[in-house]
Short mmCIF file of C-alpha atoms and ligand atoms in Angstrom, two decimals:
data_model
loop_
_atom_site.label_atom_id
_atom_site.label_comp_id
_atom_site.label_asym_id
_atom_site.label_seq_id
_atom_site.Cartn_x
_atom_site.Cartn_y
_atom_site.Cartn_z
CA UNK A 1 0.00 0.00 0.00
CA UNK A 2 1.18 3.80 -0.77
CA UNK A 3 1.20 5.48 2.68
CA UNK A 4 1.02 8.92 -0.26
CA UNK A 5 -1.62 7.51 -2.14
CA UNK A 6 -4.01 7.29 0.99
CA UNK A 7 -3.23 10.71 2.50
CA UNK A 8 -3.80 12.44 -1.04
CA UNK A 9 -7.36 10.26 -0.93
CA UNK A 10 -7.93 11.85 3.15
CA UNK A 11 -6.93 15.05 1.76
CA UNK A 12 -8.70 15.98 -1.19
CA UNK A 13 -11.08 12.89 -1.88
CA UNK A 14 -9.86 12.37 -5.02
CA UNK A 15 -5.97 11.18 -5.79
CA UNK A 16 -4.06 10.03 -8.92
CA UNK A 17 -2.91 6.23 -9.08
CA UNK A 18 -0.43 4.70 -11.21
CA UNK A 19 -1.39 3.29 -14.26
CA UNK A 20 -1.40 -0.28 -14.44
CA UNK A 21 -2.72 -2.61 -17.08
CA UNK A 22 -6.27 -3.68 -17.10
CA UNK A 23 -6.99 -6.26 -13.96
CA UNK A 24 -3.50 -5.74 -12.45
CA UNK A 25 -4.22 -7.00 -9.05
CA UNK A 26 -1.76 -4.39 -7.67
CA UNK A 27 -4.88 -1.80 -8.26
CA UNK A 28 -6.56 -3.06 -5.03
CA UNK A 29 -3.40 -1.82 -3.29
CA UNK A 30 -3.47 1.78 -4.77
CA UNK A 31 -7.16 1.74 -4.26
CA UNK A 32 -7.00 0.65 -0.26
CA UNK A 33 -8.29 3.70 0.95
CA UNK A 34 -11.33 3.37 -1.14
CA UNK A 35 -13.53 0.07 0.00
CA UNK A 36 -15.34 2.20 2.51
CA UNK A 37 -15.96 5.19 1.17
CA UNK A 38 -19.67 4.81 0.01
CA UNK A 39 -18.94 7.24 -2.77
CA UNK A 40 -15.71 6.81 -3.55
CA UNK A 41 -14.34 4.45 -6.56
CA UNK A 42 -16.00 1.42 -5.39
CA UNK A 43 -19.31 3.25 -4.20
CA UNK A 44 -20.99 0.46 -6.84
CA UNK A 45 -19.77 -2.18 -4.75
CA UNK A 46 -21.40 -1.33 -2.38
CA UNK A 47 -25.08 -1.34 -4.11
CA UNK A 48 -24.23 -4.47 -5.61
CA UNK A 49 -23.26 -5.96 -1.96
CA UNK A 50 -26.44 -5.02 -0.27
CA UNK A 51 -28.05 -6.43 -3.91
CA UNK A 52 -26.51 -9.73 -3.06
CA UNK A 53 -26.94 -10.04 1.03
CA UNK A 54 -30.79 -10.42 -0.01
CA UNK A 55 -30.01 -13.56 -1.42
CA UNK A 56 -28.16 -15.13 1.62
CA UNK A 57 -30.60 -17.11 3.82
CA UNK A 58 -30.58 -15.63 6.75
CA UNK A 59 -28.35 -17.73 9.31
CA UNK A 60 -29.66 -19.25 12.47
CA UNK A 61 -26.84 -19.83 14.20
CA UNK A 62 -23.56 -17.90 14.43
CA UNK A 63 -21.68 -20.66 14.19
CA UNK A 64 -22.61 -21.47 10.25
CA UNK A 65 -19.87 -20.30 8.04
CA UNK A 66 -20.21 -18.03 4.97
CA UNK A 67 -17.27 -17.95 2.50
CA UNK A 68 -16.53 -14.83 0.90
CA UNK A 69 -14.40 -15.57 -2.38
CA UNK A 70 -12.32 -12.12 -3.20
CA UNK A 71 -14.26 -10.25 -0.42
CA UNK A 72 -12.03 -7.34 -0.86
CA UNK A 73 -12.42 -4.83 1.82
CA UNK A 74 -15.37 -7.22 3.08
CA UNK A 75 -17.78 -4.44 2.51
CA UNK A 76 -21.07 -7.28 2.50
CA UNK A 77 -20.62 -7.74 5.98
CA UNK A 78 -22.12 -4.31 6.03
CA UNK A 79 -25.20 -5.85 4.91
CA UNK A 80 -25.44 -9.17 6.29
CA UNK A 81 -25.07 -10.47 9.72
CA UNK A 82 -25.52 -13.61 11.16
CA UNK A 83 -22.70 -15.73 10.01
CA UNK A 84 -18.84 -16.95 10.76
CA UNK A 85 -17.67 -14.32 7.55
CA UNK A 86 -14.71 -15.84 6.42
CA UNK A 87 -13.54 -13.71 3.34
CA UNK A 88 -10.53 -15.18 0.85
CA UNK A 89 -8.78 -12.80 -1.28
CA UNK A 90 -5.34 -12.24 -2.87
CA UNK A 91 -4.67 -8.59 -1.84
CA UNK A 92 -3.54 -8.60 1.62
CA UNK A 93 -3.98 -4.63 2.05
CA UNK A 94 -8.27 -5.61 1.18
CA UNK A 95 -8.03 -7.99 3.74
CA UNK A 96 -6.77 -6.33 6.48
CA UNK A 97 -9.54 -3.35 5.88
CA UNK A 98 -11.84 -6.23 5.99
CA UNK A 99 -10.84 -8.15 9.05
CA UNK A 100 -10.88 -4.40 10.77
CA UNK A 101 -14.38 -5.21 10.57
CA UNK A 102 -15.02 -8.17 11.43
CA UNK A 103 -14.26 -10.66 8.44
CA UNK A 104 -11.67 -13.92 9.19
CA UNK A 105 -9.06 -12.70 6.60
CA UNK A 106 -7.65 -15.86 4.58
CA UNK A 107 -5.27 -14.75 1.85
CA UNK A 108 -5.52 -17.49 -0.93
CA UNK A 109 -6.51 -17.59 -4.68
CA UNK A 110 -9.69 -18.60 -5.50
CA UNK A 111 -9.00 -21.31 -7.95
CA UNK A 112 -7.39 -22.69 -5.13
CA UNK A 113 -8.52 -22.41 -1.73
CA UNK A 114 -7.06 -23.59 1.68
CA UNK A 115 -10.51 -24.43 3.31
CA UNK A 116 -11.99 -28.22 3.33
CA UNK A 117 -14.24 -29.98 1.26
CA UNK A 118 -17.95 -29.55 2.22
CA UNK A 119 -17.13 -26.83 5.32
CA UNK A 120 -19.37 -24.15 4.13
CA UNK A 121 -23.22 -23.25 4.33
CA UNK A 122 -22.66 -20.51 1.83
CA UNK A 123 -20.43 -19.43 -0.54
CA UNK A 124 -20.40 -15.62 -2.47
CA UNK A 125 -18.19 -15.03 -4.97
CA UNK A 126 -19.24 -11.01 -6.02
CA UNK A 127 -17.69 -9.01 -8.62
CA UNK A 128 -14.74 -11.46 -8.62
CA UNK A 129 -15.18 -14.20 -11.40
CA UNK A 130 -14.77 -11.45 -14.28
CA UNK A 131 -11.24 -10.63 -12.82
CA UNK A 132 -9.89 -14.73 -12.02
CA UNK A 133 -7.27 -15.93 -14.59
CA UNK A 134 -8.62 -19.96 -14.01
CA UNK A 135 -12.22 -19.14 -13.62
CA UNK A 136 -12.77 -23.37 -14.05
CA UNK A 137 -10.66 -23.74 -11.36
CA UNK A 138 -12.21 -20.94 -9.44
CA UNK A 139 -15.75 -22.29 -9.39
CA UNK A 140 -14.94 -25.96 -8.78
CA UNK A 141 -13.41 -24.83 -5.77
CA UNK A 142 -16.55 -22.38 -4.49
CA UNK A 143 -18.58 -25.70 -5.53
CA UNK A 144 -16.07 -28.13 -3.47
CA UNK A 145 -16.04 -26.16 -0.07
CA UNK A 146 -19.67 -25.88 -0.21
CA UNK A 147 -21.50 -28.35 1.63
CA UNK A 148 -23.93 -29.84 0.23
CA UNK A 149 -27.68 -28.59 0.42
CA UNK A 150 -25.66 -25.15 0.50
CA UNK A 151 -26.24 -21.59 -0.85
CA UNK A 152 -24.08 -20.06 -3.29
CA UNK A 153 -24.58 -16.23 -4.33
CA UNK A 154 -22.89 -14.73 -6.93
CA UNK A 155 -22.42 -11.81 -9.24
CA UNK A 156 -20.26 -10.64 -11.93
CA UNK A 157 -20.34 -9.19 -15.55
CA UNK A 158 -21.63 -10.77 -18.86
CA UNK A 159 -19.21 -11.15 -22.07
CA UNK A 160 -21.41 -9.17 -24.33
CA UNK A 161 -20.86 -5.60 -26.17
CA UNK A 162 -23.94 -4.01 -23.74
CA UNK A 163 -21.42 -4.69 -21.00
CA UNK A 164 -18.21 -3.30 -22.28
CA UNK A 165 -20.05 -0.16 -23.55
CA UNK A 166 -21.62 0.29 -20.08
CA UNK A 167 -18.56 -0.95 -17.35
CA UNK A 168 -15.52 0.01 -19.39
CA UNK A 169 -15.97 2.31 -22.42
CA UNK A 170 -18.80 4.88 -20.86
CA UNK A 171 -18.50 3.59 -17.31
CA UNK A 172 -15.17 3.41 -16.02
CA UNK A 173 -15.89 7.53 -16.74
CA UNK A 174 -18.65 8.33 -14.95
CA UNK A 175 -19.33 8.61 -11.36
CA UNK A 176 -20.49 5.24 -9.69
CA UNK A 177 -18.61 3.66 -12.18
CA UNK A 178 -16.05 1.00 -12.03
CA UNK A 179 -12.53 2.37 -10.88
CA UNK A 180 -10.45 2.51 -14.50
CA UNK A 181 -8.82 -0.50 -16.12
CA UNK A 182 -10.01 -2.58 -13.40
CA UNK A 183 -11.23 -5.09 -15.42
CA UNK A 184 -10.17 -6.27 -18.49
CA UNK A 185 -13.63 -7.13 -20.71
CA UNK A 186 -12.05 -10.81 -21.86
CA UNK A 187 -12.48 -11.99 -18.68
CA UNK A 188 -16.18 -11.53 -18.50
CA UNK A 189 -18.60 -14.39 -18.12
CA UNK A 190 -21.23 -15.96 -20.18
CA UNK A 191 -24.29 -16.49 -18.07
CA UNK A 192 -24.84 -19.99 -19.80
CA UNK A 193 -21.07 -20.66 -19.46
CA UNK A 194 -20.99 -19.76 -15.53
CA UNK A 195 -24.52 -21.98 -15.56
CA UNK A 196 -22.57 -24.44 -16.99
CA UNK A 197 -19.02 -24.77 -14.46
CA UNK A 198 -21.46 -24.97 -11.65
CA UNK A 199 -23.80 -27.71 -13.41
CA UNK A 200 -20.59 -29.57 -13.47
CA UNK A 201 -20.12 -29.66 -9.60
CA UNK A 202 -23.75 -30.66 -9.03
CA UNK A 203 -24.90 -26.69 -7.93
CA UNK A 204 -27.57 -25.78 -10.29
CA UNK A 205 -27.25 -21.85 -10.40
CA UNK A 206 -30.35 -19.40 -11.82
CA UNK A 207 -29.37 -16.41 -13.21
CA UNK A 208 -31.23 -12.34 -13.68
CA UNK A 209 -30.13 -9.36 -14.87
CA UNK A 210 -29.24 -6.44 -12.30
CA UNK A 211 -29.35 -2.62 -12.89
CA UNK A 212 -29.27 0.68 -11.20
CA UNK A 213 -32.05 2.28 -10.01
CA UNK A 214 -32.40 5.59 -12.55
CA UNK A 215 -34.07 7.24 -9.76
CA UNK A 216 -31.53 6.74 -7.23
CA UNK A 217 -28.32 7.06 -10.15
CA UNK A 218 -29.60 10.66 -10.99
CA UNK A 219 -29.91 11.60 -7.11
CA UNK A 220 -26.03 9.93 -6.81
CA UNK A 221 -24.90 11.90 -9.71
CA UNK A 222 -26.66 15.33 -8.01
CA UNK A 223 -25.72 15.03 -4.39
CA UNK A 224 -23.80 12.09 -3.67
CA UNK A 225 -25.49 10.91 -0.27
CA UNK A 226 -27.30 8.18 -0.61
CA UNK A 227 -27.04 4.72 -2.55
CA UNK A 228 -28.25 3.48 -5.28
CA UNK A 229 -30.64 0.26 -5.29
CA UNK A 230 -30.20 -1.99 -7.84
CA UNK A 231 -33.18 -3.54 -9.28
CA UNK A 232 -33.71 -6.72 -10.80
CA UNK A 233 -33.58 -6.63 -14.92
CA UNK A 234 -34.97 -8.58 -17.70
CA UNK A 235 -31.38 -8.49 -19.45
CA UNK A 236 -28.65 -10.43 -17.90
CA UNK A 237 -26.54 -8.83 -20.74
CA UNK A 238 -24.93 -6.41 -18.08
CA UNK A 239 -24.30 -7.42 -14.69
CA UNK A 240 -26.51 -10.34 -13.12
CA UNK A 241 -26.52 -12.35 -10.23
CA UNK A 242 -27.04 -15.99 -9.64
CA UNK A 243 -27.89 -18.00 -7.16
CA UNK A 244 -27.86 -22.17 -6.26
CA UNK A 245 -27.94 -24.92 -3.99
CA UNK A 246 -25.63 -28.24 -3.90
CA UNK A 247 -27.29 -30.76 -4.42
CA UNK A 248 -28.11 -32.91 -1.32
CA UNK A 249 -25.92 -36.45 -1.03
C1 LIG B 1 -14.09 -5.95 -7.56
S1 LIG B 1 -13.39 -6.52 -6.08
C2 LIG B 1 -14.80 -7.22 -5.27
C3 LIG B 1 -14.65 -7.23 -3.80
C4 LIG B 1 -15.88 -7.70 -3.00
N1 LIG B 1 -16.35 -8.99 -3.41
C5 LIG B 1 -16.99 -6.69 -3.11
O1 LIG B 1 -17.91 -6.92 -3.89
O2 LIG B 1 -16.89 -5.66 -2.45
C6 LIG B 1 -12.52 -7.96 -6.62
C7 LIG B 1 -11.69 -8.60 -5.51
O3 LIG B 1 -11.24 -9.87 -5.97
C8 LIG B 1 -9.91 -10.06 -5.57
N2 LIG B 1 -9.34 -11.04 -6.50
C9 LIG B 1 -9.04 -10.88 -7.80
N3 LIG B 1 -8.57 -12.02 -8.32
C10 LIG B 1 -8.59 -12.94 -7.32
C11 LIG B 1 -8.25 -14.31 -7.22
N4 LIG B 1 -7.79 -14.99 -8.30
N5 LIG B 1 -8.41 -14.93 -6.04
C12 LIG B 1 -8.88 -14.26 -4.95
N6 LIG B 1 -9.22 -12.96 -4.98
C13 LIG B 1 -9.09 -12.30 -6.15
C14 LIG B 1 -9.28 -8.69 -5.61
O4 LIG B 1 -8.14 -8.62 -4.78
C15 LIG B 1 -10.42 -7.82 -5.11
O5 LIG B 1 -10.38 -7.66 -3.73
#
């Protein structure tokens, strides 16, 4: 982490970061000072978290363990309670914002991750499989450490024109948007090809379309204060979540 980089952010709210190639994980680092800042560079992040804590089952016992694949700064925990959080990610700076609130930090990749076969009652992976290298690998593993009769939750960006217009062209350039060349567009996912990895590991996932709330966007864009709900779509042509269970044995 730049000690500079995260005064300049204190300072003036906005700061220049080094450019680095699209998905360069080293972005997370120069971007550490942002995870919390609900309208900062990853102020989407944080409508798409509270978007995807209404699809965790509410837990009734402290004790059940939630796996959060590339939870970043952990910024769902802001939205869900209820569960052991465990979050995985590769950027240590993310994870030590996120156990500062709360989330068991376990630094790993998530095509391959240090946790045992069948150990968790739900697994997210959000706004991580569009950035994974070995996104195969990555969801066999989500599918292996889930037990089964478990929940998995995810969301990410479809492989489509609609979405590289909207997330990278137009809106790694307008406020709310993605953080710039953060992700690199041919690493975004298929619906029926992400439908597909998890079929393979017996976790049938169903799919819909997410957007912004126009409402809400054009209130962000005037005064900044208050977030923006994202509704469910028709398209899943942008970014969609999904959701599944393991089968039971
Ligand atoms: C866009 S952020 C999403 C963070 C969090 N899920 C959220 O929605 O707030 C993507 C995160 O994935 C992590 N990441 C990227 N590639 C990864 C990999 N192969 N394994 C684990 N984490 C990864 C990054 O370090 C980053 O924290």
């Amino acid at each position: 982490m730049a000690p500079s980089v995260l005064s300049a952010t204190a300072e003036t709210g906005s700061f220049r970061r080094p450019r680095r190639p699209r998905n360069d994980i080293c972005q997370y680092d120069d971007l550490v000072g942002e995870w919390w800042r609900p309208d900062g560079e990853f102020a989407a992040l944080h409508w798409l978290a509270r978007a995807r804590s209404q699809l965790v089952p509410p837990s009734p016992s402290p004790e059940r363990l939630l796996v959060d694949v590339g939870c970043g700064g952990g910024i769902l925990g802001a939205y869900m309670q209820g569960y052991l959080h465990v979050g995985v990610d590769l950027t240590q700076s993310a994870l030590e914002i996120a156990a500062a609130r709360g989330v068991v930090p376990v630094r790993a990749d998530a095509a391959a991750l240090p946790l045992a076969t069948g150990v968790a009652h739900v697994v997210v992976a959000g706004e991580v499989f569009e950035h994974v290298a070995n996104l195969e690998a990555a969801v066999a593993e989500v599918s292996r450490v889930l037990r089964h009769g478990g929940v998995v939750v995810v969301d990410t960006i479809s492989a489509t024109r609609r979405a590289r217009l909207a997330l990278v062209a137009l809106g790694e350039w307008l406020p709310g948007g993605p953080p710039r060349r953060i992700h690199d567009p041919k690493l975004f996912v298929a619906p029926a090809r992400l439908v597909d990895l998890f079929a393979r590991h017996g976790v049938e996932l169903r799919v819909g379309g997410l957007r912004p709330s126009v409402v809400d966007y054009l209130r962000f864009l005037v005064r900044r204060d208050r977030a923006v709900r994202m509704l469910p779509s028709r398209s899943v042509a942008g970014v969609y979540q999904g959701v599944g269970h393991k089968q039971r044995l």
